[in-house]
C-alpha positions as protocol buffer text, in pm:
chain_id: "A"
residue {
  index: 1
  type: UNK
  ca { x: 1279 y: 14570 z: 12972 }
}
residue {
  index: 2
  type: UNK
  ca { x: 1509 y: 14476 z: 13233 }
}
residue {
  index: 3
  type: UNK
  ca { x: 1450 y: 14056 z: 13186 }
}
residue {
  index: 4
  type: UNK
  ca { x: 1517 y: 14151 z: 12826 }
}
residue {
  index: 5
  type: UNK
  ca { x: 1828 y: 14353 z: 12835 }
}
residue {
  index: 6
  type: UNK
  ca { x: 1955 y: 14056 z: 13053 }
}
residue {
  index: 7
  type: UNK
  ca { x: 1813 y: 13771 z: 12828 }
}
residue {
  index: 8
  type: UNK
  ca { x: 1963 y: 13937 z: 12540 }
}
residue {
  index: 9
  type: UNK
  ca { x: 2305 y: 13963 z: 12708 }
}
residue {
  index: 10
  type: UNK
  ca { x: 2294 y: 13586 z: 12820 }
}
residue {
  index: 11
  type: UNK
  ca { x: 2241 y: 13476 z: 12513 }
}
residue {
  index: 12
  type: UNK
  ca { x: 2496 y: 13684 z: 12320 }
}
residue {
  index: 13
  type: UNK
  ca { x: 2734 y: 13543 z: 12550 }
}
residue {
  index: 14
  type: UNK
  ca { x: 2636 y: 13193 z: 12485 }
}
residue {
  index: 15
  type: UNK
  ca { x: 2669 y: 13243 z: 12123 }
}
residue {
  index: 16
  type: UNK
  ca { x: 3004 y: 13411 z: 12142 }
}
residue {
  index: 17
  type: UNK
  ca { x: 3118 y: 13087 z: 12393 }
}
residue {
  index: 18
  type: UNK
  ca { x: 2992 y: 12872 z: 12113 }
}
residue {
  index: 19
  type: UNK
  ca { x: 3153 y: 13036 z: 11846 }
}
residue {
  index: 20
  type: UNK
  ca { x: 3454 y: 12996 z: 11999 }
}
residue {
  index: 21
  type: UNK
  ca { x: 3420 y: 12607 z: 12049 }
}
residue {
  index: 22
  type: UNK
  ca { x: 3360 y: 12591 z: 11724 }
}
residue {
  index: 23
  type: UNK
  ca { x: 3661 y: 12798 z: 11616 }
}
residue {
  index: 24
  type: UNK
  ca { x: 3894 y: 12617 z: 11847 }
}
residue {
  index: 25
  type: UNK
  ca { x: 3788 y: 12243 z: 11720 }
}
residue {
  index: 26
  type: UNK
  ca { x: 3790 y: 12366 z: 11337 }
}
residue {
  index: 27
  type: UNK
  ca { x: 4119 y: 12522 z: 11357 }
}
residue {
  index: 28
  type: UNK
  ca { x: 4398 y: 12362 z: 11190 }
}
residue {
  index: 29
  type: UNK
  ca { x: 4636 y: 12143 z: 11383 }
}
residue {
  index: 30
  type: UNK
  ca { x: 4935 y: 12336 z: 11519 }
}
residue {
  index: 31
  type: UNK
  ca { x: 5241 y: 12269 z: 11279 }
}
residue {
  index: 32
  type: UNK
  ca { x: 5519 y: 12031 z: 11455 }
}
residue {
  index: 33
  type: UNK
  ca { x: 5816 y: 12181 z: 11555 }
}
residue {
  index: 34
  type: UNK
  ca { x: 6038 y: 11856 z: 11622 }
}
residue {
  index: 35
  type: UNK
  ca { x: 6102 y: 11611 z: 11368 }
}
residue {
  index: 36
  type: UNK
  ca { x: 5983 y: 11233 z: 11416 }
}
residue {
  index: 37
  type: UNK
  ca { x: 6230 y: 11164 z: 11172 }
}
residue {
  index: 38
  type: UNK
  ca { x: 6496 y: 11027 z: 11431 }
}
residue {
  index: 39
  type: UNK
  ca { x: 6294 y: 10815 z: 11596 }
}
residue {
  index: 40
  type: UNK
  ca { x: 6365 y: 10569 z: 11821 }
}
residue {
  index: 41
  type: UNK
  ca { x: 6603 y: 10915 z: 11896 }
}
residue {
  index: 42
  type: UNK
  ca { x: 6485 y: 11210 z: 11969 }
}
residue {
  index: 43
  type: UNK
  ca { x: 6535 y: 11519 z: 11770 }
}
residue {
  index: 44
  type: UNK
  ca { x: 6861 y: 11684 z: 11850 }
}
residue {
  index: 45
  type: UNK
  ca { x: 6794 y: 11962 z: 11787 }
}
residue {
  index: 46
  type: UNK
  ca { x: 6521 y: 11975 z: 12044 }
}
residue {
  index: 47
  type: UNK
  ca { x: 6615 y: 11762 z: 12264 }
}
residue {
  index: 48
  type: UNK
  ca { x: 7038 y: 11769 z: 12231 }
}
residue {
  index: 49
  type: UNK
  ca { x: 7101 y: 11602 z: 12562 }
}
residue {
  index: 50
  type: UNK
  ca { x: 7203 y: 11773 z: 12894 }
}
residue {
  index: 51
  type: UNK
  ca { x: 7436 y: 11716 z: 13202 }
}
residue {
  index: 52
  type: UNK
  ca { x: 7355 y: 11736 z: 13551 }
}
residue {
  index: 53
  type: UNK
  ca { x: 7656 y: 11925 z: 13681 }
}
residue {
  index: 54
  type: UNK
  ca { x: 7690 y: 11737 z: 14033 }
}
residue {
  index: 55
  type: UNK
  ca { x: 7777 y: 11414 z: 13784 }
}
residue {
  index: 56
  type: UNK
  ca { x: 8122 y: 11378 z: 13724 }
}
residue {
  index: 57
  type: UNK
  ca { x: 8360 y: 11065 z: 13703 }
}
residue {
  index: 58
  type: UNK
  ca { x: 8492 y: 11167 z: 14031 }
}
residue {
  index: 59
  type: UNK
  ca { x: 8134 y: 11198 z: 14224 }
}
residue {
  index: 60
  type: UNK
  ca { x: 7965 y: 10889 z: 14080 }
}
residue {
  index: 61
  type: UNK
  ca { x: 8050 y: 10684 z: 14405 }
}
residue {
  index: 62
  type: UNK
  ca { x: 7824 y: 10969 z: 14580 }
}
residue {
  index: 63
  type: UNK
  ca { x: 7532 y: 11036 z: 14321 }
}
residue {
  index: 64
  type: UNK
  ca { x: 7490 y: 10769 z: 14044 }
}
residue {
  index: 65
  type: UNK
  ca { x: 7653 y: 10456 z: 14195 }
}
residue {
  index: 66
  type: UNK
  ca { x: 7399 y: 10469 z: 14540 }
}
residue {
  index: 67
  type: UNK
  ca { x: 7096 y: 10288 z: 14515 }
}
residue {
  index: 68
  type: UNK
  ca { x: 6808 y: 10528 z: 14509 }
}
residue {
  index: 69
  type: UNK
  ca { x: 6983 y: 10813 z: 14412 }
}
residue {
  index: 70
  type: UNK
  ca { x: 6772 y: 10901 z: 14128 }
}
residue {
  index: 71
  type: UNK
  ca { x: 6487 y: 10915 z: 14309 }
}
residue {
  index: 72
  type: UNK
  ca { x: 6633 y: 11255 z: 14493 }
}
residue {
  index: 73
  type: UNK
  ca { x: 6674 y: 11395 z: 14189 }
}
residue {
  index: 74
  type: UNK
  ca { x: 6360 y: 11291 z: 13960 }
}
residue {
  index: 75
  type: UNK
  ca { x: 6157 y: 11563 z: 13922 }
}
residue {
  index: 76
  type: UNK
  ca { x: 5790 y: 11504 z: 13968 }
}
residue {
  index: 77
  type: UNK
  ca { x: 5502 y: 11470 z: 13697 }
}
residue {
  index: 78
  type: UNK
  ca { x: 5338 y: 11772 z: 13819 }
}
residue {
  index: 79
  type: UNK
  ca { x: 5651 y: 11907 z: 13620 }
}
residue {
  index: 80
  type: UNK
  ca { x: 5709 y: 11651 z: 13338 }
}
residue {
  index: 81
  type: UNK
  ca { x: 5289 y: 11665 z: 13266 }
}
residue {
  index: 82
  type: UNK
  ca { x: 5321 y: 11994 z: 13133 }
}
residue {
  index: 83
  type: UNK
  ca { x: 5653 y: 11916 z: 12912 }
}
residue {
  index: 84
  type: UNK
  ca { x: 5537 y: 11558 z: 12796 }
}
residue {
  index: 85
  type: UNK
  ca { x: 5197 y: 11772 z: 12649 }
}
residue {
  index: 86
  type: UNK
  ca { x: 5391 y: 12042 z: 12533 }
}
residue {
  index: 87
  type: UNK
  ca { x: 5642 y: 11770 z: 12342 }
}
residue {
  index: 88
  type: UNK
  ca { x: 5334 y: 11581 z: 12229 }
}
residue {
  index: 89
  type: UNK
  ca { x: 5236 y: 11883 z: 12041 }
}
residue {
  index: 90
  type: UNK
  ca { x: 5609 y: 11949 z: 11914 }
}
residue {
  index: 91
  type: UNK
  ca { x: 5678 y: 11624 z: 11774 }
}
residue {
  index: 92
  type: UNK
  ca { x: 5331 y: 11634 z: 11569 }
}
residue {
  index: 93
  type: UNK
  ca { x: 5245 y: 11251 z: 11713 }
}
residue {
  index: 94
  type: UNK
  ca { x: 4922 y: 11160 z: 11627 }
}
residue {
  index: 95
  type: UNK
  ca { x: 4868 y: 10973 z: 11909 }
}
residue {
  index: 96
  type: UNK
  ca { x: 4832 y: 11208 z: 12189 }
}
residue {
  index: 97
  type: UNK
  ca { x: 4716 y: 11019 z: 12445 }
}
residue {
  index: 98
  type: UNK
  ca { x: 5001 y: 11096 z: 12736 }
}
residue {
  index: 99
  type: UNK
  ca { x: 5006 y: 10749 z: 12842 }
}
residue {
  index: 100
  type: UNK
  ca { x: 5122 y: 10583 z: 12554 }
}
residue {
  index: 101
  type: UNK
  ca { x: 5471 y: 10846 z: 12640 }
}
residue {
  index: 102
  type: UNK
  ca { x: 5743 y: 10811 z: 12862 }
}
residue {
  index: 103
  type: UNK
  ca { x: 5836 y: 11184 z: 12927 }
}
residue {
  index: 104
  type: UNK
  ca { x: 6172 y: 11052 z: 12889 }
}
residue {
  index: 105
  type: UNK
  ca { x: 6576 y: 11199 z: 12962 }
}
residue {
  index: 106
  type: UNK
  ca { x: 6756 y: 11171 z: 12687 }
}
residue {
  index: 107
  type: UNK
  ca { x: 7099 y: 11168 z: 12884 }
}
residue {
  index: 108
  type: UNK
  ca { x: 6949 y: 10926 z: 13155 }
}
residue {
  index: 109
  type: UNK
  ca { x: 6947 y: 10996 z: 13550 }
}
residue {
  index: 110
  type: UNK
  ca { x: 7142 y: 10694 z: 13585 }
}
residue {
  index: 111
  type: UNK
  ca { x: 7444 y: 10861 z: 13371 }
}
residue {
  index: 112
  type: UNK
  ca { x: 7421 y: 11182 z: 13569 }
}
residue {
  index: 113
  type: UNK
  ca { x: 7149 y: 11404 z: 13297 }
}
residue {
  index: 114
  type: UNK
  ca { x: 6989 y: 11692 z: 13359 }
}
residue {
  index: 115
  type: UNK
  ca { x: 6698 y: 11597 z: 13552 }
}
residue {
  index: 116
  type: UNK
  ca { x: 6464 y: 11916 z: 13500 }
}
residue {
  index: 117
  type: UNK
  ca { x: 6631 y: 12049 z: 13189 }
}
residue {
  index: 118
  type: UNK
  ca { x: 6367 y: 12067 z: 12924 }
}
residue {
  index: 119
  type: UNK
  ca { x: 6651 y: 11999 z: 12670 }
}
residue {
  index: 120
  type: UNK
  ca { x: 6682 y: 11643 z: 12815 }
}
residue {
  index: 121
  type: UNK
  ca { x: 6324 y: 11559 z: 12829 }
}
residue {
  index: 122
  type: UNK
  ca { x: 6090 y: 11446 z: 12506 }
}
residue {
  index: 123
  type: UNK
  ca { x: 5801 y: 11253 z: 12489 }
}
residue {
  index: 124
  type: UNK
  ca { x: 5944 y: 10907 z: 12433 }
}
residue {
  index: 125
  type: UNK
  ca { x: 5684 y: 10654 z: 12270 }
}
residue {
  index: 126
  type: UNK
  ca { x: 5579 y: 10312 z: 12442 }
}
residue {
  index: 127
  type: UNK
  ca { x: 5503 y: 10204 z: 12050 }
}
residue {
  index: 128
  type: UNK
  ca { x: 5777 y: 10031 z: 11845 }
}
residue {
  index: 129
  type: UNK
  ca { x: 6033 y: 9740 z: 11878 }
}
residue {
  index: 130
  type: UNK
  ca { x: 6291 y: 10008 z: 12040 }
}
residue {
  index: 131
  type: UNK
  ca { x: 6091 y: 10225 z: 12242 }
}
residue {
  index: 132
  type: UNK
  ca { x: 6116 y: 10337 z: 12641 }
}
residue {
  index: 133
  type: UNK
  ca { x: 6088 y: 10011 z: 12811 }
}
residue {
  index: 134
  type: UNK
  ca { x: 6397 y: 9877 z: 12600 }
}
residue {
  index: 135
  type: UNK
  ca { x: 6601 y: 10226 z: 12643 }
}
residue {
  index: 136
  type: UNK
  ca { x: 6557 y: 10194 z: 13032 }
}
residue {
  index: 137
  type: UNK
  ca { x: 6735 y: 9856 z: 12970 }
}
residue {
  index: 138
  type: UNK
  ca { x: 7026 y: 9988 z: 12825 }
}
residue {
  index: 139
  type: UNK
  ca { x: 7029 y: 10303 z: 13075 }
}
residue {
  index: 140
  type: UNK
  ca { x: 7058 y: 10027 z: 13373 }
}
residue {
  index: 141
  type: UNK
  ca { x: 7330 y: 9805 z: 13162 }
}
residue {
  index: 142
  type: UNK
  ca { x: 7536 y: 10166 z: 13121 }
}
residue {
  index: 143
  type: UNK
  ca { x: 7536 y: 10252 z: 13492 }
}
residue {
  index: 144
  type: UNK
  ca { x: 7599 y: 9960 z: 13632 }
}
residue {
  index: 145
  type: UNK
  ca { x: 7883 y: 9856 z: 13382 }
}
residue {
  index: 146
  type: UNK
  ca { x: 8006 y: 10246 z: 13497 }
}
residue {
  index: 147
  type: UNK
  ca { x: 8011 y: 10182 z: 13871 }
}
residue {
  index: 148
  type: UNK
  ca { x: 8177 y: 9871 z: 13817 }
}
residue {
  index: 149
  type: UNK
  ca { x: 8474 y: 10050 z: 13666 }
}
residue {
  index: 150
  type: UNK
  ca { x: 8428 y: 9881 z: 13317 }
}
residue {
  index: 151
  type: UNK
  ca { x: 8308 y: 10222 z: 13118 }
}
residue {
  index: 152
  type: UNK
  ca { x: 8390 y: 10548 z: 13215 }
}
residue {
  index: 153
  type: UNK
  ca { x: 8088 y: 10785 z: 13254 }
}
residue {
  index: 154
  type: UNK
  ca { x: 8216 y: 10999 z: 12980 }
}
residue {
  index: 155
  type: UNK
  ca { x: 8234 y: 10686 z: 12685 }
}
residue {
  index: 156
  type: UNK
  ca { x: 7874 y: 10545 z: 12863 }
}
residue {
  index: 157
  type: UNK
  ca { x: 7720 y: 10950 z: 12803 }
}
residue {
  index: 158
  type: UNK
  ca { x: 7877 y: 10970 z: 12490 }
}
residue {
  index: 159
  type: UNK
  ca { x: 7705 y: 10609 z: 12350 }
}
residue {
  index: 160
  type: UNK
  ca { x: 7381 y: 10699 z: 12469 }
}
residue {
  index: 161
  type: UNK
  ca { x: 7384 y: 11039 z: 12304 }
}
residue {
  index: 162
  type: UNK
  ca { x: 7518 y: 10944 z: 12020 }
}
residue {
  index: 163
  type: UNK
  ca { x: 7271 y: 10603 z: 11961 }
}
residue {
  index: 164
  type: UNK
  ca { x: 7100 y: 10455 z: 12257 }
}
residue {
  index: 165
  type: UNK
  ca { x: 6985 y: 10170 z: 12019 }
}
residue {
  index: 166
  type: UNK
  ca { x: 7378 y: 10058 z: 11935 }
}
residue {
  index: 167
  type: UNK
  ca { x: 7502 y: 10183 z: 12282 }
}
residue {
  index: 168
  type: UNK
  ca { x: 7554 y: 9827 z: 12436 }
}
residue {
  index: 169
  type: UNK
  ca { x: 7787 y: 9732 z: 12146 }
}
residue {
  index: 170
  type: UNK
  ca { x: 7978 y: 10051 z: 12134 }
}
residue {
  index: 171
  type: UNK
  ca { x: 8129 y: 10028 z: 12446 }
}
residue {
  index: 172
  type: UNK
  ca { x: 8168 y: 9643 z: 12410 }
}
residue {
  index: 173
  type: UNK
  ca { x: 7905 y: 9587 z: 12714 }
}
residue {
  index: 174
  type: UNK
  ca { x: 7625 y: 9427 z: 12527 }
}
């Protein structure tokens, strides 16, 4: 009676685990809450753009302007896993394999953004003709044309936000 009970309860739980696989691969996908619609940009309205306070015009010759100093600030992946996943899921890509993303700031390290701030990170595709590998250009042609005296960080933050893709030629750098 015993062996029975126990039998009956093992398999009861099996087909409760089952009917939940089932019901979690049936169910429909979850509705996206970011539009693609901007791309190569990211959706302002989730993902507007944030500052890292400790950037100013007066402090780039101690934070943006030294070689490496991005690297004390870049959060790790252990973080940006979870929010790359999470911005996967809001931005409705059908591709959701996390490696074809750049969990990307919007308001790049190198101009002094927000480096943890979920409202400067998005999923930023590898896919396209201006995607993350040609943004990172432009970040490093913004910085370096800001340490040089030839922007000023504000004008370089404000291209970027406004257009990464016609940055360059906005402030007459590229």
């Amino acid at each position: 009676m015993r062996s029975a009970r126990r039998l009956t309860a093992t398999l009861t739980a099996a087909a409760i685990g089952v009917a939940g696989i089932i019901a979690a691969t049936t169910a429909p996908a979850q509705a996206a809450t970011c539009s693609q619609s901007y791309l190569p940009l990211p959706d302002p309205s989730c993902t507007p753009g944030v500052y890292y306070s400790a950037v100013t015009q007066a402090t780039i010759n101690s934070t943006i302007c030294v070689s490496g100093w991005t690297a004390t600030v870049r959060p790790s992946t252990s973080y940006t896993n979870g929010l790359k996943a999470q911005g996967i899921t809001d931005y409705g890509y059908s591709d959701t394999s996390m490696s074809d993303y750049e969990e990307d700031h919007f308001i790049p390290l190198e101009l002094g953004g927000s480096p943890t701030d979920p409202k400067n990170l998005w999923p930023e595709p590898h896919a396209g003709a201006k995607n993350s590998t040609t943004k990172d250009g432009v970040e490093t042609k913004l910085k370096n044309a800001v340490c040089k005296g030839t922007i000023t960080l504000a004008a370089a933050r404000s291209a970027i936000k406004n257009n990464w893709t016609t940055a360059l030629s906005v402030t007459g750098i590229g």
